[in-house]
Short mmCIF file of N, CA and C in Angstrom, two decimals:
data_model
loop_
_atom_site.label_atom_id
_atom_site.label_comp_id
_atom_site.label_asym_id
_atom_site.label_seq_id
_atom_site.Cartn_x
_atom_site.Cartn_y
_atom_site.Cartn_z
N PRO A 249 8.77 -195.24 112.30
CA PRO A 249 9.16 -195.55 113.68
C PRO A 249 10.64 -195.25 113.96
N VAL A 250 11.51 -195.54 113.00
CA VAL A 250 12.93 -195.27 113.19
C VAL A 250 13.17 -193.77 113.28
N ASP A 251 12.55 -193.02 112.37
CA ASP A 251 12.71 -191.57 112.35
C ASP A 251 12.23 -190.97 113.68
N ALA A 252 11.08 -191.44 114.17
CA ALA A 252 10.55 -190.92 115.43
C ALA A 252 11.48 -191.24 116.60
N ALA A 253 12.01 -192.45 116.62
CA ALA A 253 12.93 -192.84 117.69
C ALA A 253 14.22 -192.02 117.63
N GLU A 254 14.72 -191.77 116.41
CA GLU A 254 15.94 -190.98 116.27
C GLU A 254 15.69 -189.53 116.68
N ALA A 255 14.52 -189.00 116.36
CA ALA A 255 14.20 -187.62 116.75
C ALA A 255 14.21 -187.49 118.27
N ARG A 256 13.63 -188.47 118.95
CA ARG A 256 13.63 -188.44 120.42
C ARG A 256 15.06 -188.57 120.96
N ALA A 257 15.84 -189.46 120.35
CA ALA A 257 17.22 -189.65 120.79
C ALA A 257 18.05 -188.39 120.60
N VAL A 258 17.78 -187.62 119.55
CA VAL A 258 18.49 -186.35 119.34
C VAL A 258 18.19 -185.40 120.50
N GLY A 259 16.91 -185.32 120.89
CA GLY A 259 16.55 -184.47 122.02
C GLY A 259 17.22 -184.90 123.31
N GLU A 260 17.22 -186.19 123.55
CA GLU A 260 17.87 -186.71 124.76
C GLU A 260 19.37 -186.45 124.74
N ALA A 261 20.00 -186.66 123.59
CA ALA A 261 21.45 -186.41 123.48
C ALA A 261 21.75 -184.93 123.70
N GLY A 262 20.89 -184.06 123.18
CA GLY A 262 21.08 -182.63 123.37
C GLY A 262 21.01 -182.24 124.84
N MET A 263 20.05 -182.80 125.54
CA MET A 263 19.92 -182.50 126.98
C MET A 263 21.12 -183.04 127.76
N ARG A 264 21.54 -184.27 127.44
CA ARG A 264 22.71 -184.83 128.14
C ARG A 264 23.95 -183.96 127.91
N HIS A 265 24.13 -183.51 126.67
CA HIS A 265 25.28 -182.67 126.34
C HIS A 265 25.21 -181.34 127.10
N ALA A 266 24.03 -180.71 127.08
CA ALA A 266 23.89 -179.42 127.77
C ALA A 266 24.11 -179.57 129.28
N LEU A 267 23.57 -180.61 129.87
CA LEU A 267 23.74 -180.83 131.31
C LEU A 267 25.19 -181.13 131.66
N ALA A 268 25.88 -181.90 130.82
CA ALA A 268 27.28 -182.22 131.07
C ALA A 268 28.14 -180.96 131.00
N GLU A 269 27.85 -180.11 130.01
CA GLU A 269 28.63 -178.87 129.90
C GLU A 269 28.36 -177.96 131.09
N ALA A 270 27.09 -177.88 131.52
CA ALA A 270 26.75 -177.04 132.67
C ALA A 270 27.43 -177.56 133.93
N ALA A 271 27.44 -178.88 134.10
CA ALA A 271 28.06 -179.48 135.29
C ALA A 271 29.57 -179.23 135.30
N ALA A 272 30.17 -179.15 134.10
CA ALA A 272 31.61 -178.91 134.00
C ALA A 272 31.95 -177.43 134.11
N GLY A 273 30.92 -176.58 134.20
CA GLY A 273 31.15 -175.15 134.30
C GLY A 273 31.48 -174.50 132.97
N ALA A 274 31.20 -175.22 131.88
CA ALA A 274 31.50 -174.66 130.55
C ALA A 274 30.51 -173.56 130.21
N PRO A 275 30.96 -172.53 129.51
CA PRO A 275 30.03 -171.47 129.10
C PRO A 275 29.01 -172.00 128.10
N ALA A 276 27.82 -171.42 128.12
CA ALA A 276 26.79 -171.83 127.17
C ALA A 276 27.23 -171.48 125.76
N ARG A 277 27.03 -172.39 124.82
CA ARG A 277 27.36 -172.12 123.43
C ARG A 277 26.34 -172.82 122.55
N ALA A 278 26.19 -172.29 121.36
CA ALA A 278 25.22 -172.87 120.43
C ALA A 278 25.77 -174.18 119.88
N ALA A 279 24.99 -175.23 119.97
CA ALA A 279 25.38 -176.53 119.45
C ALA A 279 24.15 -177.25 118.93
N THR A 280 24.39 -178.26 118.15
CA THR A 280 23.33 -179.11 117.64
C THR A 280 23.79 -180.55 117.83
N ILE A 281 22.90 -181.48 117.62
CA ILE A 281 23.26 -182.89 117.68
C ILE A 281 23.20 -183.44 116.25
N ALA A 282 24.30 -184.00 115.82
CA ALA A 282 24.38 -184.60 114.49
C ALA A 282 24.05 -186.08 114.58
N ILE A 283 23.28 -186.55 113.61
CA ILE A 283 23.02 -187.99 113.49
C ILE A 283 24.06 -188.51 112.50
N VAL A 284 24.94 -189.37 112.97
CA VAL A 284 26.03 -189.88 112.15
C VAL A 284 25.76 -191.35 111.85
N ARG A 285 25.57 -191.64 110.58
CA ARG A 285 25.27 -193.01 110.18
C ARG A 285 26.54 -193.87 110.22
N ALA A 286 26.40 -195.07 110.79
CA ALA A 286 27.53 -196.00 110.88
C ALA A 286 27.88 -196.53 109.50
N LYS A 287 29.13 -196.85 109.30
CA LYS A 287 29.57 -197.44 108.04
C LYS A 287 29.10 -198.89 107.97
N GLY A 288 28.98 -199.39 106.76
CA GLY A 288 28.60 -200.79 106.57
C GLY A 288 27.16 -200.94 106.14
N ARG A 289 26.78 -202.18 105.84
CA ARG A 289 25.44 -202.46 105.33
C ARG A 289 24.38 -202.43 106.42
N LYS A 290 24.74 -202.80 107.64
CA LYS A 290 23.76 -202.82 108.73
C LYS A 290 23.51 -201.39 109.21
N TYR A 291 22.23 -201.02 109.34
CA TYR A 291 21.88 -199.66 109.72
C TYR A 291 22.17 -199.42 111.20
N GLY A 292 22.80 -198.30 111.47
CA GLY A 292 23.06 -197.87 112.84
C GLY A 292 23.51 -196.42 112.81
N VAL A 293 23.26 -195.70 113.89
CA VAL A 293 23.66 -194.30 113.97
C VAL A 293 24.22 -194.01 115.35
N SER A 294 24.95 -192.89 115.42
CA SER A 294 25.37 -192.35 116.71
C SER A 294 24.94 -190.89 116.73
N PHE A 295 24.89 -190.31 117.90
CA PHE A 295 24.44 -188.93 118.08
C PHE A 295 25.59 -188.15 118.69
N GLU A 296 26.08 -187.15 117.95
CA GLU A 296 27.27 -186.43 118.39
C GLU A 296 27.04 -184.93 118.39
N PRO A 297 27.46 -184.23 119.46
CA PRO A 297 27.33 -182.77 119.46
C PRO A 297 28.20 -182.16 118.37
N ALA A 298 27.71 -181.09 117.78
CA ALA A 298 28.45 -180.39 116.72
C ALA A 298 28.10 -178.91 116.78
N PRO A 299 29.02 -178.03 116.39
CA PRO A 299 28.69 -176.61 116.34
C PRO A 299 27.59 -176.36 115.32
N VAL A 300 26.71 -175.42 115.61
CA VAL A 300 25.62 -175.10 114.70
C VAL A 300 26.17 -174.72 113.32
N GLN A 301 27.28 -174.00 113.29
CA GLN A 301 27.86 -173.59 112.03
C GLN A 301 28.23 -174.81 111.16
N ALA A 302 28.67 -175.88 111.79
CA ALA A 302 29.04 -177.08 111.04
C ALA A 302 27.81 -177.73 110.42
N ALA A 303 26.70 -177.74 111.13
CA ALA A 303 25.47 -178.35 110.60
C ALA A 303 24.91 -177.54 109.46
N ALA A 304 24.97 -176.24 109.55
CA ALA A 304 24.38 -175.37 108.54
C ALA A 304 25.10 -175.47 107.20
N LYS A 305 26.36 -175.83 107.20
CA LYS A 305 27.11 -175.87 105.95
C LYS A 305 27.15 -177.27 105.32
N GLU A 306 26.53 -178.24 105.95
CA GLU A 306 26.62 -179.62 105.49
C GLU A 306 25.45 -180.02 104.59
N THR A 307 25.30 -179.38 103.47
CA THR A 307 24.29 -179.77 102.50
C THR A 307 24.92 -180.75 101.54
N ARG A 308 24.27 -181.88 101.33
CA ARG A 308 24.80 -182.89 100.43
C ARG A 308 23.78 -183.19 99.34
N SER A 309 24.27 -183.50 98.17
CA SER A 309 23.41 -183.93 97.07
C SER A 309 23.27 -185.45 97.12
N LEU A 310 22.21 -185.95 96.54
CA LEU A 310 21.99 -187.38 96.47
C LEU A 310 23.08 -187.99 95.57
N PRO A 311 23.80 -189.01 96.05
CA PRO A 311 24.86 -189.61 95.23
C PRO A 311 24.30 -190.16 93.91
N GLY A 312 25.07 -190.05 92.86
CA GLY A 312 24.66 -190.51 91.54
C GLY A 312 24.22 -191.96 91.50
N GLU A 313 24.81 -192.80 92.34
CA GLU A 313 24.44 -194.23 92.36
C GLU A 313 23.00 -194.44 92.83
N PHE A 314 22.40 -193.43 93.44
CA PHE A 314 21.02 -193.53 93.91
C PHE A 314 20.01 -193.00 92.89
N ILE A 315 20.48 -192.44 91.78
CA ILE A 315 19.59 -191.86 90.77
C ILE A 315 19.55 -192.79 89.56
N ALA A 316 18.34 -193.18 89.16
CA ALA A 316 18.17 -194.10 88.04
C ALA A 316 18.68 -193.48 86.74
N ALA A 317 18.97 -194.34 85.77
CA ALA A 317 19.55 -193.90 84.51
C ALA A 317 18.73 -192.82 83.82
N GLY A 318 17.41 -192.87 83.88
CA GLY A 318 16.57 -191.86 83.24
C GLY A 318 16.43 -190.59 84.05
N ALA A 319 17.07 -190.53 85.20
CA ALA A 319 17.02 -189.38 86.11
C ALA A 319 15.61 -189.02 86.55
N ASN A 320 14.71 -190.02 86.51
CA ASN A 320 13.34 -189.76 86.94
C ASN A 320 12.88 -190.75 88.01
N ASP A 321 13.83 -191.42 88.63
CA ASP A 321 13.50 -192.40 89.66
C ASP A 321 14.76 -192.63 90.50
N VAL A 322 14.61 -193.47 91.52
CA VAL A 322 15.75 -193.85 92.33
C VAL A 322 16.09 -195.31 92.07
N THR A 323 17.29 -195.70 92.45
CA THR A 323 17.76 -197.06 92.22
C THR A 323 17.43 -197.96 93.41
N ASP A 324 17.61 -199.27 93.19
CA ASP A 324 17.44 -200.22 94.29
C ASP A 324 18.43 -199.94 95.41
N ALA A 325 19.61 -199.43 95.06
CA ALA A 325 20.61 -199.09 96.09
C ALA A 325 20.07 -198.02 97.03
N PHE A 326 19.36 -197.03 96.47
CA PHE A 326 18.75 -196.00 97.32
C PHE A 326 17.69 -196.62 98.22
N LEU A 327 16.83 -197.47 97.66
CA LEU A 327 15.77 -198.09 98.47
C LEU A 327 16.36 -198.91 99.61
N GLU A 328 17.44 -199.63 99.33
CA GLU A 328 18.12 -200.41 100.37
C GLU A 328 18.68 -199.49 101.46
N TRP A 329 19.24 -198.35 101.04
CA TRP A 329 19.80 -197.38 102.00
C TRP A 329 18.70 -196.73 102.83
N ALA A 330 17.59 -196.37 102.21
CA ALA A 330 16.53 -195.62 102.88
C ALA A 330 15.60 -196.49 103.73
N ARG A 331 15.42 -197.74 103.37
CA ARG A 331 14.42 -198.59 104.02
C ARG A 331 14.56 -198.63 105.56
N PRO A 332 15.76 -198.73 106.13
CA PRO A 332 15.84 -198.76 107.60
C PRO A 332 15.36 -197.45 108.25
N ILE A 333 15.42 -196.37 107.51
CA ILE A 333 15.02 -195.08 108.07
C ILE A 333 13.51 -194.86 107.93
N VAL A 334 12.98 -195.14 106.76
CA VAL A 334 11.57 -194.81 106.49
C VAL A 334 10.62 -195.97 106.70
N GLY A 335 11.13 -197.18 106.84
CA GLY A 335 10.25 -198.33 107.02
C GLY A 335 9.73 -198.82 105.68
N PRO A 336 8.67 -199.63 105.73
CA PRO A 336 8.12 -200.18 104.48
C PRO A 336 7.63 -199.06 103.56
N LEU A 337 7.95 -199.20 102.29
CA LEU A 337 7.50 -198.22 101.30
C LEU A 337 6.29 -198.76 100.56
N PRO A 338 5.39 -197.89 100.11
CA PRO A 338 4.23 -198.38 99.38
C PRO A 338 4.65 -198.92 98.00
N GLN A 339 3.88 -199.86 97.52
CA GLN A 339 4.13 -200.42 96.20
C GLN A 339 3.59 -199.43 95.16
N CYS A 340 4.40 -199.04 94.22
CA CYS A 340 3.97 -198.13 93.16
C CYS A 340 3.53 -198.94 91.95
N GLU A 341 2.51 -198.51 91.30
CA GLU A 341 1.99 -199.17 90.13
C GLU A 341 2.10 -198.27 88.92
N VAL A 342 2.14 -198.87 87.74
CA VAL A 342 2.17 -198.12 86.49
C VAL A 342 0.89 -198.46 85.74
N PHE A 343 0.17 -197.43 85.32
CA PHE A 343 -1.07 -197.62 84.56
C PHE A 343 -0.75 -197.56 83.07
N ASN A 344 -1.34 -198.44 82.32
CA ASN A 344 -1.16 -198.44 80.86
C ASN A 344 -2.22 -197.55 80.22
#
């Protein structure tokens, strides 16, 4: 649900940005809307216009604190970070 709401908000922010630029007489230019996560433990985001070139170069790796010691799982810190975005996660079981 959060992901779907953010996707819609990105579209709305893009339209508002394009309409504002057109109303100001600005020339058309390629832009994207960046989802910027707020700092702190409470989940929140803002939607900001950015040049397409800036979005294309922003590839990030998963921080080491989110990768479990055996490098085959994620940590509780990752689950805490991801939960507001993805919602409830399924319970995983281990078979003996």
